[in-house]
Amino acid sequence: MPHPILSTTIAAYLLMLSATWINAEPPSVAKWSIGEPIVTYWAGPGADKPLTQQQAAQVRAGGWNLGWARSITDLDILHDHAMRGMLVIGTPNIDEPEQAKALGSLIEQAREHPALYAYHLVDEPGAGAFPKLGKLVAFLRQHDPAHLAYINLLPTYASDGQLQVSDDTAERARVGYPQDFAGISTDDKTSLRYREHLRQFIETVQPELISYDHYHFLRNSDGVQYFLNLALIRSAAMEAKLPFLNIIQACDSPAEGWRGPNENEVRWLTFTSLAYGAQGISHFRYDIGMWEDAATPRPLYWAVSQFNRDFLAMARELQPLTSLGAYHCKTVPLGAQPLPPGSAFVPDPPAQDVLLGCFGKSDNNPTHVVVVNLDYRKAATTVLTGPGPMEQFHAPTRSWHTEQEGSRVTLRLQPGGGALVRLRQ
């Protein structure tokens, strides 16, 4: 799980600000919306130290579009590089007048800044913190509804003590539990606790985005809950009509027993997130996986730079649509769903290790599909059949190319790679 962000207390940080807060309504009533899909990072430039121009230039060149800030000066630098900024504010107690006043002062200074996109509150809170966070989010929304209050959630493999969901409250998660998640029943304690954790978060905090982390690549094996976590997050986001963001692994951690993912594995994480409907990704950790310093990117940086651009281009195409399903066509991992009989889009032959993420404007009418090669060790060629003539999206030029095979399209997928196809328009 993410290493806690090194930070001073909110009170100490805000003492540096000279403005006096006046309890006033925000100048605009515009509400936050996701806008351009999010490509960000964890534990990198601006997260725990002042940002520099050189660092911001490296991040922007790598295709990330949301950086971290700890001051108005950091936001200025991000704006210089056409980036959005997430301002770290922590979790001040707004029931304390001085802390509320200091936070209000910061909001007044920051909310009109052209780079401001979000306020970062906290990482991986337990359910016991949700009431306080709900108050803080409501305060931020009252004084600055145009910017996101960002909170990141725990993964499914978090302990009971971390999730802070008791057995009796977890029982409530049985109601309406999906019946078609592979290997999961309504008696599965992990899923019940996590689903209840999500329910409490959405109900109590009233977020505008669901963000979570899950680190899949272990030292000598892969985890078993990656797709279960994706499915539970997707289900909760769909029900609440919220976008979601997946923090994906981009470094090793000997203490946690993780291996460092290679280029193919990060590609796999990127495209599986997209196929399940993610409108944002974040890389953990930038400072270990992506650079030696501001002048020296690591080899993984160059590969991820392309993945970032591909994700952004494809997610933008999918943004007006609804995620209708994510289906596994051969091996169906824990928590995932098999391709239903009679599906509009089907690989030929059908038993191939691919993932189909289906999208459309109405429930029964998928028009777009993200096809992912679930083998991150070798490339694959697959034929996709559909209900009519199809086009394939070319991410580098952000253009659609008409296929010449009619209702069939041949896709050559890199290890862990993906392609976006739609019915011809």
Short mmCIF file of C-alpha atoms in Angstrom, two decimals:
data_model
loop_
_atom_site.label_atom_id
_atom_site.label_comp_id
_atom_site.label_asym_id
_atom_site.label_seq_id
_atom_site.Cartn_x
_atom_site.Cartn_y
_atom_site.Cartn_z
CA MET A 1 0.00 0.00 0.00
CA PRO A 2 1.19 3.56 -0.63
CA HIS A 3 3.82 4.92 1.68
CA PRO A 4 2.26 7.85 3.64
CA ILE A 5 2.98 11.19 2.01
CA LEU A 6 5.55 13.15 3.96
CA SER A 7 3.82 16.33 5.04
CA THR A 8 3.71 19.03 7.62
CA THR A 9 0.47 19.53 9.46
CA ILE A 10 -2.18 21.55 7.74
CA ALA A 11 -2.00 24.19 10.43
CA ALA A 12 1.73 24.72 9.98
CA TYR A 13 1.36 24.80 6.22
CA LEU A 14 -1.43 27.34 6.29
CA LEU A 15 0.40 29.69 8.67
CA MET A 16 2.58 30.56 5.69
CA LEU A 17 -0.42 32.04 3.95
CA SER A 18 -1.11 35.70 4.62
CA ALA A 19 -4.70 36.04 3.49
CA THR A 20 -7.53 36.26 6.00
CA TRP A 21 -10.49 34.00 5.41
CA ILE A 22 -13.91 35.55 5.07
CA ASN A 23 -16.79 33.10 5.22
CA ALA A 24 -18.12 33.80 1.75
CA GLU A 25 -19.74 31.82 -0.99
CA PRO A 26 -17.51 30.83 -3.91
CA PRO A 27 -17.58 33.23 -6.86
CA SER A 28 -18.79 30.47 -9.17
CA VAL A 29 -21.33 27.70 -8.71
CA ALA A 30 -19.74 25.48 -11.36
CA LYS A 31 -19.51 21.88 -10.20
CA TRP A 32 -16.51 19.63 -10.66
CA SER A 33 -16.51 17.23 -13.56
CA ILE A 34 -13.68 14.97 -14.61
CA GLY A 35 -12.94 16.75 -17.88
CA GLU A 36 -9.93 15.18 -19.58
CA PRO A 37 -9.35 11.63 -18.27
CA ILE A 38 -6.79 11.56 -15.47
CA VAL A 39 -3.21 10.34 -15.81
CA THR A 40 -1.33 11.02 -12.58
CA TYR A 41 1.23 9.45 -10.23
CA TRP A 42 2.01 8.81 -6.58
CA ALA A 43 5.10 9.79 -4.58
CA GLY A 44 6.73 11.89 -7.26
CA PRO A 45 7.43 15.53 -8.12
CA GLY A 46 5.52 17.94 -5.90
CA ALA A 47 4.16 15.24 -3.60
CA ASP A 48 6.60 15.65 -0.73
CA LYS A 49 9.01 18.39 -1.85
CA PRO A 50 8.67 21.73 -3.67
CA LEU A 51 8.18 21.26 -7.39
CA THR A 52 10.76 22.48 -9.91
CA GLN A 53 10.38 23.52 -13.54
CA GLN A 54 12.62 20.66 -14.65
CA GLN A 55 10.57 18.08 -12.75
CA ALA A 56 7.30 19.40 -14.16
CA ALA A 57 8.73 19.33 -17.68
CA GLN A 58 9.71 15.68 -17.28
CA VAL A 59 6.27 14.71 -15.96
CA ARG A 60 4.45 16.54 -18.74
CA ALA A 61 6.72 15.07 -21.42
CA GLY A 62 5.84 11.62 -20.08
CA GLY A 63 2.14 12.11 -20.71
CA TRP A 64 0.96 12.72 -17.15
CA ASN A 65 -1.65 15.48 -16.98
CA LEU A 66 -2.25 15.85 -13.23
CA GLY A 67 0.63 16.77 -10.94
CA TRP A 68 1.00 17.35 -7.20
CA ALA A 69 1.32 20.69 -5.45
CA ARG A 70 1.99 21.86 -1.90
CA SER A 71 1.81 25.57 -2.56
CA ILE A 72 0.46 28.18 -4.93
CA THR A 73 3.98 28.36 -6.38
CA ASP A 74 3.77 24.67 -7.28
CA LEU A 75 0.45 25.34 -9.03
CA ASP A 76 2.12 28.16 -10.96
CA ILE A 77 4.79 25.76 -12.19
CA LEU A 78 2.23 23.16 -13.23
CA HIS A 79 0.33 25.84 -15.13
CA ASP A 80 3.54 26.79 -16.95
CA HIS A 81 3.56 23.24 -18.32
CA ALA A 82 -0.16 23.04 -19.16
CA MET A 83 -0.81 20.60 -16.32
CA ARG A 84 -3.57 20.35 -13.77
CA GLY A 85 -2.67 20.33 -10.09
CA MET A 86 -3.74 18.44 -6.97
CA LEU A 87 -3.11 20.58 -3.89
CA VAL A 88 -2.26 18.64 -0.72
CA ILE A 89 -4.31 19.94 2.22
CA GLY A 90 -4.54 16.96 4.58
CA THR A 91 -7.54 16.54 6.86
CA PRO A 92 -8.03 19.67 8.99
CA ASN A 93 -10.74 19.47 11.64
CA ILE A 94 -13.36 21.94 10.46
CA ASP A 95 -15.10 21.72 13.84
CA GLU A 96 -12.11 23.69 15.16
CA PRO A 97 -12.70 27.37 14.22
CA GLU A 98 -9.03 28.19 13.63
CA GLN A 99 -8.52 25.21 11.34
CA ALA A 100 -11.71 25.97 9.45
CA LYS A 101 -10.63 29.58 9.07
CA ALA A 102 -7.17 28.58 7.83
CA LEU A 103 -8.63 26.14 5.33
CA GLY A 104 -11.06 28.76 4.10
CA SER A 105 -8.16 31.15 3.58
CA LEU A 106 -6.32 28.58 1.48
CA ILE A 107 -9.42 27.89 -0.59
CA GLU A 108 -9.81 31.60 -1.33
CA GLN A 109 -6.24 31.80 -2.57
CA ALA A 110 -6.33 28.60 -4.61
CA ARG A 111 -9.79 28.18 -6.09
CA GLU A 112 -9.37 30.64 -8.95
CA HIS A 113 -5.94 29.32 -9.91
CA PRO A 114 -6.07 28.05 -13.53
CA ALA A 115 -4.08 24.91 -12.68
CA LEU A 116 -6.11 23.79 -9.67
CA TYR A 117 -8.00 20.55 -10.30
CA ALA A 118 -8.28 18.82 -6.93
CA TYR A 119 -7.53 18.95 -3.22
CA HIS A 120 -5.73 15.88 -1.87
CA LEU A 121 -7.11 14.87 1.51
CA VAL A 122 -5.96 11.43 2.63
CA ASP A 123 -4.79 7.99 1.55
CA GLU A 124 -6.48 4.72 2.52
CA PRO A 125 -8.78 5.77 5.36
CA GLY A 126 -10.70 3.18 7.37
CA ALA A 127 -14.48 3.41 7.56
CA GLY A 128 -14.17 5.01 11.00
CA ALA A 129 -12.77 8.14 9.35
CA PHE A 130 -15.64 8.51 6.87
CA PRO A 131 -17.92 10.77 8.99
CA LYS A 132 -15.12 13.31 9.52
CA LEU A 133 -14.16 13.11 5.86
CA GLY A 134 -17.78 13.61 4.86
CA LYS A 135 -17.85 16.88 6.82
CA LEU A 136 -14.60 18.02 5.23
CA VAL A 137 -15.74 17.14 1.71
CA ALA A 138 -19.01 19.01 2.30
CA PHE A 139 -17.04 22.05 3.51
CA LEU A 140 -14.83 21.99 0.42
CA ARG A 141 -17.83 21.56 -1.84
CA GLN A 142 -19.61 24.48 -0.18
CA HIS A 143 -16.67 26.83 -0.66
CA ASP A 144 -15.25 25.45 -3.91
CA PRO A 145 -17.61 23.11 -5.77
CA ALA A 146 -15.56 23.36 -8.97
CA HIS A 147 -12.66 21.26 -7.65
CA LEU A 148 -12.44 17.63 -6.59
CA ALA A 149 -11.89 16.48 -3.01
CA TYR A 150 -9.59 13.51 -3.64
CA ILE A 151 -9.45 10.49 -1.33
CA ASN A 152 -7.81 7.17 -2.18
CA LEU A 153 -9.25 3.89 -0.88
CA LEU A 154 -7.78 0.61 0.31
CA PRO A 155 -7.61 -2.56 -1.83
CA THR A 156 -9.55 -5.78 -1.27
CA TYR A 157 -6.57 -7.42 0.44
CA ALA A 158 -6.56 -4.82 3.23
CA SER A 159 -7.01 -6.26 6.71
CA ASP A 160 -10.25 -6.09 8.67
CA GLY A 161 -8.57 -3.59 10.97
CA GLN A 162 -7.72 -1.35 8.04
CA LEU A 163 -11.16 -1.50 6.43
CA GLN A 164 -12.89 -1.09 9.82
CA VAL A 165 -16.02 -2.94 8.74
CA SER A 166 -17.51 -5.23 11.37
CA ASP A 167 -19.09 -8.63 10.71
CA ASP A 168 -22.61 -7.39 11.40
CA THR A 169 -22.35 -4.40 9.06
CA ALA A 170 -20.74 -6.56 6.38
CA GLU A 171 -23.89 -8.69 6.41
CA ARG A 172 -25.74 -5.78 4.79
CA ALA A 173 -23.57 -6.19 1.70
CA ARG A 174 -25.32 -9.48 0.89
CA VAL A 175 -28.32 -7.53 -0.39
CA GLY A 176 -27.99 -6.95 -4.11
CA TYR A 177 -24.62 -8.70 -4.31
CA PRO A 178 -23.81 -9.64 -7.93
CA GLN A 179 -24.45 -13.31 -8.58
CA ASP A 180 -22.15 -13.73 -11.59
CA PHE A 181 -18.70 -12.94 -10.19
CA ALA A 182 -16.54 -16.03 -10.76
CA GLY A 183 -15.60 -17.90 -7.59
CA ILE A 184 -17.45 -15.47 -5.31
CA SER A 185 -20.61 -16.13 -3.31
CA THR A 186 -22.60 -14.06 -0.85
CA ASP A 187 -20.69 -15.86 1.92
CA ASP A 188 -17.33 -14.48 0.78
CA LYS A 189 -16.15 -12.35 3.71
CA THR A 190 -13.48 -10.47 1.75
CA SER A 191 -15.95 -9.28 -0.86
CA LEU A 192 -18.71 -8.54 1.65
CA ARG A 193 -16.46 -6.40 3.85
CA TYR A 194 -15.02 -4.54 0.89
CA ARG A 195 -18.41 -3.96 -0.71
CA GLU A 196 -19.71 -2.59 2.60
CA HIS A 197 -16.59 -0.41 2.91
CA LEU A 198 -17.37 1.08 -0.51
CA ARG A 199 -21.04 1.53 0.35
CA GLN A 200 -20.22 3.43 3.54
CA PHE A 201 -17.67 5.59 1.72
CA ILE A 202 -20.10 6.59 -1.00
CA GLU A 203 -23.03 7.13 1.35
CA THR A 204 -21.14 9.01 4.08
CA VAL A 205 -18.45 10.93 2.21
CA GLN A 206 -20.43 11.65 -0.99
CA PRO A 207 -17.35 11.57 -3.26
CA GLU A 208 -17.30 12.68 -6.87
CA LEU A 209 -14.65 10.13 -7.88
CA ILE A 210 -13.68 6.69 -6.57
CA SER A 211 -9.93 6.12 -6.39
CA TYR A 212 -8.30 2.94 -5.10
CA ASP A 213 -5.00 1.08 -5.26
CA HIS A 214 -4.22 -2.57 -5.86
CA TYR A 215 -0.72 -4.01 -6.31
CA HIS A 216 -0.87 -7.25 -8.24
CA PHE A 217 2.67 -8.32 -9.07
CA LEU A 218 4.28 -10.24 -6.20
CA ARG A 219 7.88 -11.34 -5.97
CA ASN A 220 7.33 -14.87 -7.31
CA SER A 221 3.73 -14.85 -8.50
CA ASP A 222 0.72 -12.70 -9.34
CA GLY A 223 -2.02 -11.79 -6.88
CA VAL A 224 -5.46 -13.41 -7.12
CA GLN A 225 -7.78 -10.48 -6.33
CA TYR A 226 -6.91 -7.93 -9.02
CA PHE A 227 -10.00 -8.49 -11.17
CA LEU A 228 -12.23 -8.96 -8.12
CA ASN A 229 -11.13 -5.52 -6.92
CA LEU A 230 -11.67 -4.00 -10.37
CA ALA A 231 -15.13 -5.58 -10.60
CA LEU A 232 -16.23 -4.37 -7.15
CA ILE A 233 -14.98 -0.84 -7.82
CA ARG A 234 -16.61 -0.79 -11.25
CA SER A 235 -19.90 -2.04 -9.80
CA ALA A 236 -19.91 0.58 -7.03
CA ALA A 237 -18.97 3.36 -9.45
CA MET A 238 -21.68 2.35 -11.91
CA GLU A 239 -24.32 2.23 -9.20
CA ALA A 240 -23.33 5.65 -7.85
CA LYS A 241 -22.81 7.10 -11.36
CA LEU A 242 -19.23 8.11 -10.53
CA PRO A 243 -15.97 7.86 -12.50
CA PHE A 244 -13.19 5.77 -11.01
CA LEU A 245 -9.39 5.78 -11.01
CA ASN A 246 -7.03 2.82 -10.51
CA ILE A 247 -3.63 3.35 -8.88
CA ILE A 248 -1.47 0.77 -10.63
CA GLN A 249 1.87 -0.72 -9.66
CA ALA A 250 4.97 0.79 -11.24
CA CYS A 251 7.75 -0.17 -8.82
CA ASP A 252 9.04 -2.95 -6.62
CA SER A 253 8.82 -3.06 -2.84
CA PRO A 254 10.93 -5.73 -1.13
CA ALA A 255 9.29 -4.98 2.21
CA GLU A 256 5.84 -5.68 0.74
CA GLY A 257 7.02 -8.69 -1.28
CA TRP A 258 6.39 -7.06 -4.69
CA ARG A 259 8.44 -7.36 -7.83
CA GLY A 260 8.93 -4.36 -10.07
CA PRO A 261 6.61 -4.73 -13.08
CA ASN A 262 8.19 -4.64 -16.49
CA GLU A 263 6.95 -2.76 -19.56
CA ASN A 264 4.52 -5.51 -20.58
CA GLU A 265 3.05 -5.80 -17.11
CA VAL A 266 2.41 -2.06 -16.79
CA ARG A 267 0.80 -2.13 -20.24
CA TRP A 268 -1.46 -4.96 -18.97
CA LEU A 269 -2.46 -2.93 -15.91
CA THR A 270 -3.21 0.10 -18.08
CA PHE A 271 -5.44 -1.65 -20.61
CA THR A 272 -7.29 -3.87 -18.14
CA SER A 273 -8.18 -0.73 -16.18
CA LEU A 274 -9.45 0.91 -19.37
CA ALA A 275 -11.51 -2.14 -20.36
CA TYR A 276 -13.26 -2.12 -16.99
CA GLY A 277 -14.21 1.52 -17.50
CA ALA A 278 -11.56 3.48 -15.58
CA GLN A 279 -11.39 7.18 -16.46
CA GLY A 280 -8.13 7.61 -14.60
CA ILE A 281 -4.88 5.84 -13.78
CA SER A 282 -2.10 6.70 -11.37
CA HIS A 283 1.37 5.13 -11.13
CA PHE A 284 2.80 4.01 -7.78
CA ARG A 285 5.55 5.05 -7.32
CA TYR A 286 6.99 7.66 -9.65
CA ASP A 287 10.09 8.32 -7.54
CA ILE A 288 11.14 4.65 -7.64
CA GLY A 289 9.78 3.41 -10.95
CA MET A 290 10.10 6.38 -13.31
CA TRP A 291 13.23 8.40 -12.58
CA GLU A 292 16.68 8.62 -11.09
CA ASP A 293 16.24 12.39 -10.89
CA ALA A 294 14.67 15.21 -12.90
CA ALA A 295 17.27 14.84 -15.64
CA THR A 296 17.46 11.04 -15.74
CA PRO A 297 14.31 9.00 -16.42
CA ARG A 298 14.47 5.25 -15.87
CA PRO A 299 13.82 2.92 -18.85
CA LEU A 300 10.24 2.24 -17.70
CA TYR A 301 9.44 5.95 -18.05
CA TRP A 302 9.73 5.80 -21.84
CA ALA A 303 7.36 2.87 -22.22
CA VAL A 304 4.84 4.30 -19.76
CA SER A 305 4.95 7.62 -21.62
CA GLN A 306 3.37 5.87 -24.61
CA PHE A 307 0.87 3.96 -22.48
CA ASN A 308 -0.23 7.24 -20.91
CA ARG A 309 -0.95 8.75 -24.31
CA ASP A 310 -2.79 5.65 -25.49
CA PHE A 311 -4.90 5.50 -22.33
CA LEU A 312 -5.77 9.17 -22.54
CA ALA A 313 -6.76 9.01 -26.20
CA MET A 314 -8.92 5.90 -25.77
CA ALA A 315 -10.50 6.99 -22.48
CA ARG A 316 -11.49 10.26 -24.13
CA GLU A 317 -13.31 8.32 -26.87
CA LEU A 318 -15.13 6.23 -24.26
CA GLN A 319 -16.02 9.09 -21.93
CA PRO A 320 -19.45 9.87 -23.45
CA LEU A 321 -20.39 6.18 -23.24
CA THR A 322 -21.39 3.82 -20.44
CA SER A 323 -19.39 0.77 -19.44
CA LEU A 324 -21.76 -2.12 -20.20
CA GLY A 325 -19.57 -5.02 -19.12
CA ALA A 326 -16.08 -6.47 -18.86
CA TYR A 327 -15.89 -10.09 -20.00
CA HIS A 328 -13.16 -12.73 -19.94
CA CYS A 329 -13.24 -15.09 -22.91
CA LYS A 330 -11.15 -18.04 -21.72
CA THR A 331 -9.88 -18.28 -18.16
CA VAL A 332 -12.24 -16.40 -15.85
CA PRO A 333 -10.30 -15.19 -12.79
CA LEU A 334 -11.70 -14.69 -9.30
CA GLY A 335 -14.41 -12.03 -9.30
CA ALA A 336 -14.57 -11.68 -13.09
CA GLN A 337 -17.39 -12.44 -15.52
CA PRO A 338 -17.41 -14.75 -18.56
CA LEU A 339 -18.57 -13.55 -21.95
CA PRO A 340 -22.37 -14.09 -22.00
CA PRO A 341 -23.98 -16.20 -24.73
CA GLY A 342 -25.23 -14.12 -27.62
CA SER A 343 -22.79 -11.26 -27.07
CA ALA A 344 -22.58 -8.68 -29.85
CA PHE A 345 -18.79 -8.87 -29.99
CA VAL A 346 -17.04 -12.25 -29.86
CA PRO A 347 -13.46 -13.37 -30.54
CA ASP A 348 -13.03 -16.04 -33.20
CA PRO A 349 -12.30 -18.66 -32.03
CA PRO A 350 -14.13 -17.77 -28.80
CA ALA A 351 -11.76 -19.48 -26.32
CA GLN A 352 -8.94 -16.93 -26.38
CA ASP A 353 -7.26 -15.32 -23.40
CA VAL A 354 -8.64 -11.87 -24.09
CA LEU A 355 -10.76 -9.38 -22.17
CA LEU A 356 -13.61 -7.51 -23.85
CA GLY A 357 -14.68 -4.22 -22.29
CA CYS A 358 -17.99 -3.25 -23.87
CA PHE A 359 -19.32 0.32 -24.02
CA GLY A 360 -22.37 2.04 -25.47
CA LYS A 361 -25.06 4.64 -24.91
CA SER A 362 -27.77 2.13 -24.01
CA ASP A 363 -27.70 -1.05 -21.94
CA ASN A 364 -28.51 -3.48 -24.71
CA ASN A 365 -26.55 -1.85 -27.50
CA PRO A 366 -22.75 -2.01 -27.18
CA THR A 367 -21.08 -0.02 -29.94
CA HIS A 368 -17.47 0.10 -28.74
CA VAL A 369 -15.20 -2.60 -27.33
CA VAL A 370 -11.74 -2.55 -25.76
CA VAL A 371 -9.95 -5.82 -26.55
CA VAL A 372 -7.06 -6.71 -24.22
CA ASN A 373 -4.48 -9.46 -24.58
CA LEU A 374 -4.43 -10.95 -21.07
CA ASP A 375 -1.10 -12.67 -21.71
CA TYR A 376 1.55 -10.13 -20.71
CA ARG A 377 4.36 -12.48 -21.78
CA LYS A 378 3.70 -12.71 -25.51
CA ALA A 379 1.93 -10.92 -28.34
CA ALA A 380 -1.33 -12.24 -29.74
CA THR A 381 -3.35 -11.97 -32.93
CA THR A 382 -7.09 -12.25 -32.49
CA VAL A 383 -10.08 -11.87 -34.76
CA LEU A 384 -13.06 -9.99 -33.35
CA THR A 385 -16.50 -10.47 -34.87
CA GLY A 386 -19.26 -7.91 -34.42
CA PRO A 387 -22.83 -7.14 -35.48
CA GLY A 388 -21.75 -4.94 -38.37
CA PRO A 389 -18.81 -3.26 -40.16
CA MET A 390 -16.18 -1.99 -37.74
CA GLU A 391 -13.50 0.67 -37.32
CA GLN A 392 -10.31 0.53 -35.25
CA PHE A 393 -9.02 3.50 -33.26
CA HIS A 394 -5.48 4.69 -33.94
CA ALA A 395 -4.39 6.28 -30.66
CA PRO A 396 -1.29 8.19 -31.88
CA THR A 397 -3.36 10.19 -34.39
CA ARG A 398 -6.63 9.94 -32.45
CA SER A 399 -8.40 8.82 -35.60
CA TRP A 400 -10.65 5.94 -36.65
CA HIS A 401 -9.63 3.63 -39.50
CA THR A 402 -12.22 1.67 -41.46
CA GLU A 403 -11.54 -2.05 -41.51
CA GLN A 404 -11.84 -3.94 -44.79
CA GLU A 405 -13.09 -7.21 -43.30
CA GLY A 406 -16.69 -6.12 -42.78
CA SER A 407 -18.00 -7.48 -39.50
CA ARG A 408 -14.61 -9.02 -38.66
CA VAL A 409 -11.43 -7.26 -37.63
CA THR A 410 -7.97 -8.74 -37.10
CA LEU A 411 -6.17 -7.27 -34.09
CA ARG A 412 -2.46 -7.65 -33.42
CA LEU A 413 -1.99 -7.05 -29.73
CA GLN A 414 1.27 -6.52 -27.87
CA PRO A 415 1.85 -8.46 -24.65
CA GLY A 416 -0.76 -7.08 -22.25
CA GLY A 417 -1.82 -4.63 -24.96
CA GLY A 418 -5.22 -3.43 -26.05
CA ALA A 419 -7.15 -2.06 -29.00
CA LEU A 420 -10.33 0.00 -29.29
CA VAL A 421 -12.88 -0.99 -31.93
CA ARG A 422 -16.32 0.41 -32.73
CA LEU A 423 -19.17 -0.20 -35.12
CA ARG A 424 -18.69 1.92 -38.22
CA GLN A 425 -20.34 5.32 -37.93
#
